[in-house]
């Protein structure tokens, strides 16, 4: 397959040493030429080339050209693994077994994506298992960013010959702790450099979502999406209602909300599907997590240099972050994010790519 007018990433620009660990860019490739490039700093997905409806390969994630640019980026979560607790914990506080824990506050009054130095900012050990698979490992020490327990975590990326990028998480702890992991790829299915995802057609398999306050903390119980701009139960352009004058959209400058998936807890199933009318690329997301966070890149400024000198204004990408609910440690009515010693946390998310009205080579 040919690449659509896009230069390839130079792996040499990702070489460095952080926390005494060698940082590099790892390349996965399937039998049909689709490729994923992942950096072991933050486990960041730097590029993902998949076929469009004409059989050309397009890079469908945005990001940067070098390690240095990632380290200085305005978007610190570009393509990264987020934890220990993805999304927000209100006021950086929670209690577990009667003991109170205080976390760094790095998003207004809340703790976001694990604190000041979450999993997106650490150096992971990396082992390329095969041409199609990469295993990352990190030991998060007891007390890191305020969280209890030594957490031993592995994340495995696999690019299949069916054009699926599977992300498998596994973790154990030696003390009771809370854990919520996600992947924060910023997608634009029209290709890196396209400046808007408002034309993308989105369907989310969720009849309910979590309304939030003006700091993005859930107000409480899920509410129906029916009759609101949050409704993506049928395929709908992302931009169709994004500017409607509701508090939920105004506070977030667009979508930044958790959807409650229509499936049993812990069961792998479809969460969402997105299509670019420009490229014909279709992405279907599968997860065993109870929710998915839709984020429409609302706070990107357009000022930073992206890959190949692209600029990324607001709404130039979307994220579908599979995860548990925000602030779950403070909401006992939500599915539990507790992990105990002797238990193994396991989770899988799959981003599967195909094309509209045309099968792609398998």
mmCIF file of C-alpha atoms in Angstrom:
data_model
loop_
_atom_site.group_PDB
_atom_site.id
_atom_site.type_symbol
_atom_site.label_atom_id
_atom_site.label_comp_id
_atom_site.label_asym_id
_atom_site.label_seq_id
_atom_site.Cartn_x
_atom_site.Cartn_y
_atom_site.Cartn_z
ATOM 1 C CA UNK A 1 0.000 0.000 0.000
ATOM 2 C CA UNK A 2 1.056 3.595 -0.581
ATOM 3 C CA UNK A 3 1.157 6.387 1.941
ATOM 4 C CA UNK A 4 -1.007 9.416 1.297
ATOM 5 C CA UNK A 5 1.360 12.388 0.938
ATOM 6 C CA UNK A 6 2.714 11.926 4.432
ATOM 7 C CA UNK A 7 6.318 11.715 5.522
ATOM 8 C CA UNK A 8 7.339 8.965 7.864
ATOM 9 C CA UNK A 9 8.358 9.656 11.439
ATOM 10 C CA UNK A 10 12.140 9.640 12.055
ATOM 11 C CA UNK A 11 12.791 7.263 14.994
ATOM 12 C CA UNK A 12 16.134 8.924 15.729
ATOM 13 C CA UNK A 13 14.291 12.034 16.914
ATOM 14 C CA UNK A 14 12.733 9.989 19.709
ATOM 15 C CA UNK A 15 15.946 8.672 21.218
ATOM 16 C CA UNK A 16 16.859 9.855 24.719
ATOM 17 C CA UNK A 17 17.406 8.867 28.323
ATOM 18 C CA UNK A 18 14.790 9.632 30.980
ATOM 19 C CA UNK A 19 14.910 8.283 34.536
ATOM 20 C CA UNK A 20 17.979 6.247 33.494
ATOM 21 C CA UNK A 21 15.873 4.418 30.894
ATOM 22 C CA UNK A 22 16.444 4.507 27.163
ATOM 23 C CA UNK A 23 13.577 6.105 25.284
ATOM 24 C CA UNK A 24 12.914 5.060 21.709
ATOM 25 C CA UNK A 25 10.190 4.689 19.115
ATOM 26 C CA UNK A 26 8.947 1.162 18.446
ATOM 27 C CA UNK A 27 7.246 0.200 15.175
ATOM 28 C CA UNK A 28 4.543 -2.445 14.780
ATOM 29 C CA UNK A 29 3.507 -3.538 11.303
ATOM 30 C CA UNK A 30 0.915 -5.993 10.065
ATOM 31 C CA UNK A 31 0.981 -8.134 6.928
ATOM 32 C CA UNK A 32 -0.746 -5.423 4.887
ATOM 33 C CA UNK A 33 1.579 -2.527 5.702
ATOM 34 C CA UNK A 34 -0.514 -0.853 8.381
ATOM 35 C CA UNK A 35 1.817 0.485 11.080
ATOM 36 C CA UNK A 36 1.704 1.796 14.633
ATOM 37 C CA UNK A 37 4.598 3.657 16.232
ATOM 38 C CA UNK A 38 4.741 3.809 20.029
ATOM 39 C CA UNK A 39 7.191 5.609 22.305
ATOM 40 C CA UNK A 40 7.983 4.139 25.709
ATOM 41 C CA UNK A 41 7.836 7.583 27.313
ATOM 42 C CA UNK A 42 4.226 7.590 28.489
ATOM 43 C CA UNK A 43 3.419 4.651 26.228
ATOM 44 C CA UNK A 44 2.474 7.237 23.610
ATOM 45 C CA UNK A 45 0.969 6.230 20.286
ATOM 46 C CA UNK A 46 2.833 8.550 17.910
ATOM 47 C CA UNK A 47 1.450 7.398 14.557
ATOM 48 C CA UNK A 48 -1.087 4.898 13.276
ATOM 49 C CA UNK A 49 -1.282 4.304 9.531
ATOM 50 C CA UNK A 50 -4.395 2.451 8.331
ATOM 51 C CA UNK A 51 -5.954 2.069 4.846
ATOM 52 C CA UNK A 52 -8.541 4.507 3.572
ATOM 53 C CA UNK A 53 -11.311 3.651 1.106
ATOM 54 C CA UNK A 54 -8.859 3.922 -1.811
ATOM 55 C CA UNK A 55 -6.311 1.639 -0.159
ATOM 56 C CA UNK A 56 -3.936 4.495 0.726
ATOM 57 C CA UNK A 57 -2.445 4.535 4.213
ATOM 58 C CA UNK A 58 -3.320 7.541 6.369
ATOM 59 C CA UNK A 59 -1.954 8.497 9.768
ATOM 60 C CA UNK A 60 -5.110 8.806 11.893
ATOM 61 C CA UNK A 61 -3.589 10.121 15.140
ATOM 62 C CA UNK A 62 -2.150 13.562 15.757
ATOM 63 C CA UNK A 63 0.987 14.253 17.750
ATOM 64 C CA UNK A 64 4.578 15.440 17.411
ATOM 65 C CA UNK A 65 7.739 14.686 15.446
ATOM 66 C CA UNK A 66 10.175 14.244 18.335
ATOM 67 C CA UNK A 67 10.633 13.336 21.981
ATOM 68 C CA UNK A 68 11.534 16.932 22.775
ATOM 69 C CA UNK A 69 8.289 18.219 21.288
ATOM 70 C CA UNK A 70 6.287 15.737 23.362
ATOM 71 C CA UNK A 71 8.126 16.790 26.521
ATOM 72 C CA UNK A 72 7.246 20.433 25.861
ATOM 73 C CA UNK A 73 3.788 19.938 24.376
ATOM 74 C CA UNK A 74 0.715 21.912 25.377
ATOM 75 C CA UNK A 75 -1.126 18.583 25.148
ATOM 76 C CA UNK A 76 0.677 16.408 27.687
ATOM 77 C CA UNK A 77 -1.661 13.446 27.099
ATOM 78 C CA UNK A 78 -1.193 13.093 23.319
ATOM 79 C CA UNK A 79 -1.462 9.354 22.619
ATOM 80 C CA UNK A 80 -0.530 8.402 26.189
ATOM 81 C CA UNK A 81 -1.459 5.802 28.768
ATOM 82 C CA UNK A 82 -3.233 7.634 31.606
ATOM 83 C CA UNK A 83 -3.264 6.542 35.257
ATOM 84 C CA UNK A 84 -3.176 5.716 38.054
ATOM 85 C CA UNK A 85 -6.576 7.265 37.887
ATOM 86 C CA UNK A 86 -7.644 8.392 34.420
ATOM 87 C CA UNK A 87 -10.042 11.330 34.317
ATOM 88 C CA UNK A 88 -10.790 13.355 37.451
ATOM 89 C CA UNK A 89 -10.963 12.898 41.197
ATOM 90 C CA UNK A 90 -12.758 15.786 42.888
ATOM 91 C CA UNK A 91 -10.480 18.087 44.878
ATOM 92 C CA UNK A 92 -7.740 15.442 44.723
ATOM 93 C CA UNK A 93 -9.239 13.542 47.673
ATOM 94 C CA UNK A 94 -10.699 10.121 48.343
ATOM 95 C CA UNK A 95 -10.973 7.674 51.240
ATOM 96 C CA UNK A 96 -10.297 3.948 51.276
ATOM 97 C CA UNK A 97 -10.963 1.712 54.281
ATOM 98 C CA UNK A 98 -11.419 4.782 56.455
ATOM 99 C CA UNK A 99 -8.104 6.365 55.471
ATOM 100 C CA UNK A 100 -8.006 9.643 53.572
ATOM 101 C CA UNK A 101 -5.675 10.195 50.637
ATOM 102 C CA UNK A 102 -4.626 13.518 49.111
ATOM 103 C CA UNK A 103 -3.529 13.762 45.484
ATOM 104 C CA UNK A 104 -1.943 16.584 43.500
ATOM 105 C CA UNK A 105 -4.460 19.034 42.049
ATOM 106 C CA UNK A 106 -3.574 19.750 38.418
ATOM 107 C CA UNK A 107 -6.868 20.575 36.710
ATOM 108 C CA UNK A 108 -8.609 23.459 38.405
ATOM 109 C CA UNK A 109 -9.620 22.072 41.788
ATOM 110 C CA UNK A 110 -9.289 18.422 40.721
ATOM 111 C CA UNK A 111 -6.724 15.697 40.142
ATOM 112 C CA UNK A 112 -6.637 14.756 36.438
ATOM 113 C CA UNK A 113 -5.136 11.596 34.878
ATOM 114 C CA UNK A 114 -3.074 10.601 37.898
ATOM 115 C CA UNK A 115 -1.683 13.953 38.982
ATOM 116 C CA UNK A 116 1.366 16.029 38.134
ATOM 117 C CA UNK A 117 3.333 13.018 36.935
ATOM 118 C CA UNK A 118 0.908 10.380 35.806
ATOM 119 C CA UNK A 119 1.674 7.344 33.677
ATOM 120 C CA UNK A 120 1.737 9.631 30.621
ATOM 121 C CA UNK A 121 4.940 11.226 31.938
ATOM 122 C CA UNK A 122 7.001 8.236 33.077
ATOM 123 C CA UNK A 123 9.553 6.041 31.301
ATOM 124 C CA UNK A 124 8.238 2.521 30.750
ATOM 125 C CA UNK A 125 10.338 -0.581 30.291
ATOM 126 C CA UNK A 126 9.705 -1.899 26.783
ATOM 127 C CA UNK A 127 10.031 -5.264 25.088
ATOM 128 C CA UNK A 128 9.077 -5.777 21.465
ATOM 129 C CA UNK A 129 7.524 -9.235 21.521
ATOM 130 C CA UNK A 130 7.124 -9.540 17.761
ATOM 131 C CA UNK A 131 6.707 -7.502 14.606
ATOM 132 C CA UNK A 132 3.114 -6.876 15.698
ATOM 133 C CA UNK A 133 3.312 -6.613 19.499
ATOM 134 C CA UNK A 134 4.956 -4.394 22.140
ATOM 135 C CA UNK A 135 4.883 -4.958 25.908
ATOM 136 C CA UNK A 136 5.386 -2.054 28.329
ATOM 137 C CA UNK A 137 6.000 -2.403 32.056
ATOM 138 C CA UNK A 138 6.042 0.096 34.925
ATOM 139 C CA UNK A 139 6.265 -0.275 38.692
ATOM 140 C CA UNK A 140 4.489 2.628 40.354
ATOM 141 C CA UNK A 141 5.823 2.865 43.923
ATOM 142 C CA UNK A 142 3.636 3.109 46.999
ATOM 143 C CA UNK A 143 2.686 6.745 47.518
ATOM 144 C CA UNK A 144 3.453 7.918 43.991
ATOM 145 C CA UNK A 145 1.241 10.956 43.342
ATOM 146 C CA UNK A 146 -0.475 10.135 46.646
ATOM 147 C CA UNK A 147 -1.876 6.724 45.644
ATOM 148 C CA UNK A 148 -1.431 3.729 47.984
ATOM 149 C CA UNK A 149 0.300 0.482 47.084
ATOM 150 C CA UNK A 150 3.127 -0.652 44.856
ATOM 151 C CA UNK A 151 1.321 -1.075 41.547
ATOM 152 C CA UNK A 152 2.932 -3.391 38.999
ATOM 153 C CA UNK A 153 1.432 -2.731 35.571
ATOM 154 C CA UNK A 154 1.885 -4.116 32.064
ATOM 155 C CA UNK A 155 0.356 -2.718 28.879
ATOM 156 C CA UNK A 156 0.556 -4.669 25.617
ATOM 157 C CA UNK A 157 -0.085 -3.137 22.201
ATOM 158 C CA UNK A 158 -0.864 -5.520 19.339
ATOM 159 C CA UNK A 159 -1.541 -4.592 15.702
ATOM 160 C CA UNK A 160 -3.395 -7.452 14.049
ATOM 161 C CA UNK A 161 -3.644 -8.394 10.389
ATOM 162 C CA UNK A 162 -7.329 -7.422 10.617
ATOM 163 C CA UNK A 163 -6.284 -3.794 11.194
ATOM 164 C CA UNK A 164 -7.079 -3.835 14.896
ATOM 165 C CA UNK A 165 -4.960 -2.068 17.495
ATOM 166 C CA UNK A 166 -5.566 -3.960 20.734
ATOM 167 C CA UNK A 167 -4.461 -2.516 24.079
ATOM 168 C CA UNK A 168 -4.371 -4.950 26.997
ATOM 169 C CA UNK A 169 -3.840 -3.795 30.584
ATOM 170 C CA UNK A 170 -2.811 -5.933 33.542
ATOM 171 C CA UNK A 171 -1.947 -4.765 37.064
ATOM 172 C CA UNK A 172 -1.433 -6.050 40.605
ATOM 173 C CA UNK A 173 -0.963 -4.230 43.912
ATOM 174 C CA UNK A 174 0.359 -5.018 47.397
ATOM 175 C CA UNK A 175 -2.104 -2.655 49.159
ATOM 176 C CA UNK A 176 -5.737 -1.798 48.491
ATOM 177 C CA UNK A 177 -5.767 1.012 45.935
ATOM 178 C CA UNK A 178 -7.909 2.604 43.232
ATOM 179 C CA UNK A 179 -7.155 2.182 39.560
ATOM 180 C CA UNK A 180 -8.605 3.593 36.358
ATOM 181 C CA UNK A 181 -6.601 3.261 33.158
ATOM 182 C CA UNK A 182 -7.211 4.610 29.679
ATOM 183 C CA UNK A 183 -5.514 5.389 26.411
ATOM 184 C CA UNK A 184 -5.595 8.995 25.248
ATOM 185 C CA UNK A 185 -5.059 8.830 21.485
ATOM 186 C CA UNK A 186 -6.229 11.933 19.630
ATOM 187 C CA UNK A 187 -7.834 10.687 16.410
ATOM 188 C CA UNK A 188 -8.598 12.402 13.132
ATOM 189 C CA UNK A 189 -9.730 9.770 10.642
ATOM 190 C CA UNK A 190 -9.273 12.136 7.703
ATOM 191 C CA UNK A 191 -5.536 12.057 8.391
ATOM 192 C CA UNK A 192 -2.930 13.964 10.383
ATOM 193 C CA UNK A 193 -3.031 17.630 9.383
ATOM 194 C CA UNK A 194 -6.774 17.820 8.809
ATOM 195 C CA UNK A 195 -8.021 20.644 11.015
ATOM 196 C CA UNK A 196 -11.531 19.510 11.999
ATOM 197 C CA UNK A 197 -13.387 16.410 13.121
ATOM 198 C CA UNK A 198 -16.796 18.100 13.104
ATOM 199 C CA UNK A 199 -17.731 16.252 9.896
ATOM 200 C CA UNK A 200 -16.951 12.838 11.420
ATOM 201 C CA UNK A 201 -20.016 10.653 11.930
ATOM 202 C CA UNK A 202 -20.178 9.230 15.465
ATOM 203 C CA UNK A 203 -22.335 6.607 17.105
ATOM 204 C CA UNK A 204 -21.960 5.749 20.805
ATOM 205 C CA UNK A 205 -23.718 2.698 22.206
ATOM 206 C CA UNK A 206 -24.968 4.511 25.288
ATOM 207 C CA UNK A 207 -28.435 5.619 26.333
ATOM 208 C CA UNK A 208 -27.079 7.562 29.328
ATOM 209 C CA UNK A 209 -24.213 9.894 30.192
ATOM 210 C CA UNK A 210 -22.864 11.612 33.287
ATOM 211 C CA UNK A 211 -23.705 15.323 33.499
ATOM 212 C CA UNK A 212 -20.961 17.289 35.246
ATOM 213 C CA UNK A 213 -20.455 20.520 37.116
ATOM 214 C CA UNK A 214 -18.345 23.320 35.634
ATOM 215 C CA UNK A 215 -15.147 21.555 36.773
ATOM 216 C CA UNK A 216 -16.057 18.320 34.890
ATOM 217 C CA UNK A 217 -16.905 16.355 38.059
ATOM 218 C CA UNK A 218 -20.074 14.204 37.756
ATOM 219 C CA UNK A 219 -23.094 15.653 39.497
ATOM 220 C CA UNK A 220 -24.340 12.206 40.467
ATOM 221 C CA UNK A 221 -26.464 9.629 38.701
ATOM 222 C CA UNK A 222 -26.460 9.068 34.923
ATOM 223 C CA UNK A 223 -29.057 10.878 32.852
ATOM 224 C CA UNK A 224 -30.674 9.926 29.511
ATOM 225 C CA UNK A 225 -29.069 11.325 26.368
ATOM 226 C CA UNK A 226 -32.430 11.355 24.587
ATOM 227 C CA UNK A 227 -33.593 14.853 23.717
ATOM 228 C CA UNK A 228 -30.180 16.411 24.450
ATOM 229 C CA UNK A 229 -27.150 17.362 22.327
ATOM 230 C CA UNK A 230 -25.358 14.450 24.024
ATOM 231 C CA UNK A 231 -27.352 11.884 22.009
ATOM 232 C CA UNK A 232 -25.206 9.799 19.648
ATOM 233 C CA UNK A 233 -27.357 6.678 19.786
ATOM 234 C CA UNK A 234 -27.783 7.073 16.018
ATOM 235 C CA UNK A 235 -24.906 8.010 13.667
ATOM 236 C CA UNK A 236 -24.584 11.785 13.938
ATOM 237 C CA UNK A 237 -22.033 14.371 12.813
ATOM 238 C CA UNK A 238 -19.908 15.408 15.783
ATOM 239 C CA UNK A 239 -20.403 19.065 14.848
ATOM 240 C CA UNK A 240 -24.163 18.956 14.425
ATOM 241 C CA UNK A 241 -25.019 20.046 17.994
ATOM 242 C CA UNK A 242 -21.638 20.820 19.528
ATOM 243 C CA UNK A 243 -22.351 24.562 19.716
ATOM 244 C CA UNK A 244 -25.815 24.320 21.244
ATOM 245 C CA UNK A 245 -26.133 26.759 24.182
ATOM 246 C CA UNK A 246 -26.271 24.296 27.061
ATOM 247 C CA UNK A 247 -24.182 24.476 30.225
ATOM 248 C CA UNK A 248 -22.745 21.007 29.590
ATOM 249 C CA UNK A 249 -21.284 22.041 26.234
ATOM 250 C CA UNK A 250 -20.454 25.605 27.218
ATOM 251 C CA UNK A 251 -18.458 24.645 30.310
ATOM 252 C CA UNK A 252 -16.369 22.101 28.387
ATOM 253 C CA UNK A 253 -16.193 24.108 25.116
ATOM 254 C CA UNK A 254 -17.637 21.013 23.444
ATOM 255 C CA UNK A 255 -17.886 17.361 24.400
ATOM 256 C CA UNK A 256 -15.891 16.099 27.376
ATOM 257 C CA UNK A 257 -18.274 13.619 28.961
ATOM 258 C CA UNK A 258 -18.507 10.006 30.074
ATOM 259 C CA UNK A 259 -21.053 7.803 28.337
ATOM 260 C CA UNK A 260 -22.508 4.771 30.147
ATOM 261 C CA UNK A 261 -22.181 1.860 27.755
ATOM 262 C CA UNK A 262 -25.121 -0.423 26.935
ATOM 263 C CA UNK A 263 -23.440 -3.674 27.901
ATOM 264 C CA UNK A 264 -22.752 -5.853 30.927
ATOM 265 C CA UNK A 265 -19.935 -4.718 33.207
ATOM 266 C CA UNK A 266 -16.660 -6.430 32.354
ATOM 267 C CA UNK A 267 -17.833 -7.823 29.021
ATOM 268 C CA UNK A 268 -15.941 -6.909 25.852
ATOM 269 C CA UNK A 269 -18.348 -5.265 23.447
ATOM 270 C CA UNK A 270 -18.783 -2.350 21.048
ATOM 271 C CA UNK A 271 -18.606 1.117 22.543
ATOM 272 C CA UNK A 272 -18.584 3.472 19.561
ATOM 273 C CA UNK A 273 -18.069 3.805 15.838
ATOM 274 C CA UNK A 274 -16.691 6.805 13.952
ATOM 275 C CA UNK A 275 -16.491 7.431 10.190
ATOM 276 C CA UNK A 276 -14.637 10.112 8.247
ATOM 277 C CA UNK A 277 -16.619 11.056 5.115
ATOM 278 C CA UNK A 278 -13.369 12.349 3.591
ATOM 279 C CA UNK A 279 -11.256 9.197 3.898
ATOM 280 C CA UNK A 280 -13.960 6.561 4.273
ATOM 281 C CA UNK A 281 -12.078 5.200 7.282
ATOM 282 C CA UNK A 282 -14.302 3.646 9.950
ATOM 283 C CA UNK A 283 -13.056 3.095 13.506
ATOM 284 C CA UNK A 284 -14.990 0.795 15.831
ATOM 285 C CA UNK A 285 -14.073 0.813 19.512
ATOM 286 C CA UNK A 286 -14.525 -2.272 21.681
ATOM 287 C CA UNK A 287 -13.972 -2.332 25.427
ATOM 288 C CA UNK A 288 -14.786 -4.205 28.614
ATOM 289 C CA UNK A 289 -14.904 -0.972 30.605
ATOM 290 C CA UNK A 290 -18.251 0.488 31.755
ATOM 291 C CA UNK A 291 -17.797 3.895 30.139
ATOM 292 C CA UNK A 292 -16.168 5.886 27.379
ATOM 293 C CA UNK A 293 -15.170 9.532 27.572
ATOM 294 C CA UNK A 294 -15.832 11.549 24.436
ATOM 295 C CA UNK A 295 -13.451 14.515 24.206
ATOM 296 C CA UNK A 296 -13.394 16.755 21.147
ATOM 297 C CA UNK A 297 -10.013 18.466 21.605
ATOM 298 C CA UNK A 298 -11.734 21.585 22.882
ATOM 299 C CA UNK A 299 -8.698 23.191 24.498
ATOM 300 C CA UNK A 300 -6.135 22.823 21.726
ATOM 301 C CA UNK A 301 -4.779 26.220 20.720
ATOM 302 C CA UNK A 302 -3.405 25.708 17.211
ATOM 303 C CA UNK A 303 -0.138 27.302 18.342
ATOM 304 C CA UNK A 304 2.063 24.224 18.801
ATOM 305 C CA UNK A 305 3.865 22.425 15.994
ATOM 306 C CA UNK A 306 2.422 19.028 15.241
ATOM 307 C CA UNK A 307 3.734 16.277 13.021
ATOM 308 C CA UNK A 308 5.131 17.526 9.709
ATOM 309 C CA UNK A 309 4.449 21.172 10.741
ATOM 310 C CA UNK A 310 0.716 20.596 11.092
ATOM 311 C CA UNK A 311 -1.213 22.886 13.447
ATOM 312 C CA UNK A 312 -3.925 21.533 15.702
ATOM 313 C CA UNK A 313 -6.691 24.024 16.495
ATOM 314 C CA UNK A 314 -9.583 23.200 18.804
ATOM 315 C CA UNK A 315 -11.667 20.284 17.547
ATOM 316 C CA UNK A 316 -8.939 19.014 15.209
ATOM 317 C CA UNK A 317 -9.155 15.609 16.896
ATOM 318 C CA UNK A 318 -11.404 13.514 19.093
ATOM 319 C CA UNK A 319 -10.684 11.037 21.869
ATOM 320 C CA UNK A 320 -12.690 7.990 22.902
ATOM 321 C CA UNK A 321 -11.177 7.097 26.262
ATOM 322 C CA UNK A 322 -12.486 3.760 27.532
ATOM 323 C CA UNK A 323 -12.555 3.775 31.330
ATOM 324 C CA UNK A 324 -14.472 3.710 34.586
ATOM 325 C CA UNK A 325 -16.426 6.782 35.634
ATOM 326 C CA UNK A 326 -14.758 9.986 36.832
ATOM 327 C CA UNK A 327 -14.523 10.435 40.603
ATOM 328 C CA UNK A 328 -15.671 6.856 41.263
ATOM 329 C CA UNK A 329 -13.730 6.593 44.577
ATOM 330 C CA UNK A 330 -16.084 9.283 45.910
ATOM 331 C CA UNK A 331 -19.237 7.694 44.466
ATOM 332 C CA UNK A 332 -19.907 4.284 46.047
ATOM 333 C CA UNK A 333 -22.913 3.894 43.740
ATOM 334 C CA UNK A 334 -20.606 3.763 40.674
ATOM 335 C CA UNK A 335 -18.841 0.568 39.522
ATOM 336 C CA UNK A 336 -15.884 0.049 41.854
ATOM 337 C CA UNK A 337 -12.340 1.013 40.856
ATOM 338 C CA UNK A 338 -10.839 -0.695 43.905
ATOM 339 C CA UNK A 339 -7.999 -3.184 43.405
ATOM 340 C CA UNK A 340 -6.982 -5.460 46.281
ATOM 341 C CA UNK A 341 -3.827 -7.492 46.908
ATOM 342 C CA UNK A 342 -4.197 -10.946 45.404
ATOM 343 C CA UNK A 343 -6.405 -9.645 42.592
ATOM 344 C CA UNK A 344 -5.308 -8.984 39.033
ATOM 345 C CA UNK A 345 -6.751 -6.062 37.147
ATOM 346 C CA UNK A 346 -7.240 -6.930 33.496
ATOM 347 C CA UNK A 347 -8.819 -4.922 30.720
ATOM 348 C CA UNK A 348 -8.854 -4.813 26.916
ATOM 349 C CA UNK A 349 -9.685 -2.052 24.461
ATOM 350 C CA UNK A 350 -9.623 -2.545 20.689
ATOM 351 C CA UNK A 351 -9.589 0.133 17.994
ATOM 352 C CA UNK A 352 -10.680 -1.716 14.816
ATOM 353 C CA UNK A 353 -10.363 -0.087 11.393
ATOM 354 C CA UNK A 354 -12.327 -0.739 8.207
ATOM 355 C CA UNK A 355 -13.758 1.433 5.435
ATOM 356 C CA UNK A 356 -17.247 2.603 4.553
ATOM 357 C CA UNK A 357 -18.949 0.679 1.733
ATOM 358 C CA UNK A 358 -15.768 -1.130 0.841
ATOM 359 C CA UNK A 359 -13.814 -3.953 2.406
ATOM 360 C CA UNK A 360 -10.114 -3.382 2.928
ATOM 361 C CA UNK A 361 -7.476 -6.029 2.226
ATOM 362 C CA UNK A 362 -7.162 -8.648 4.951
#
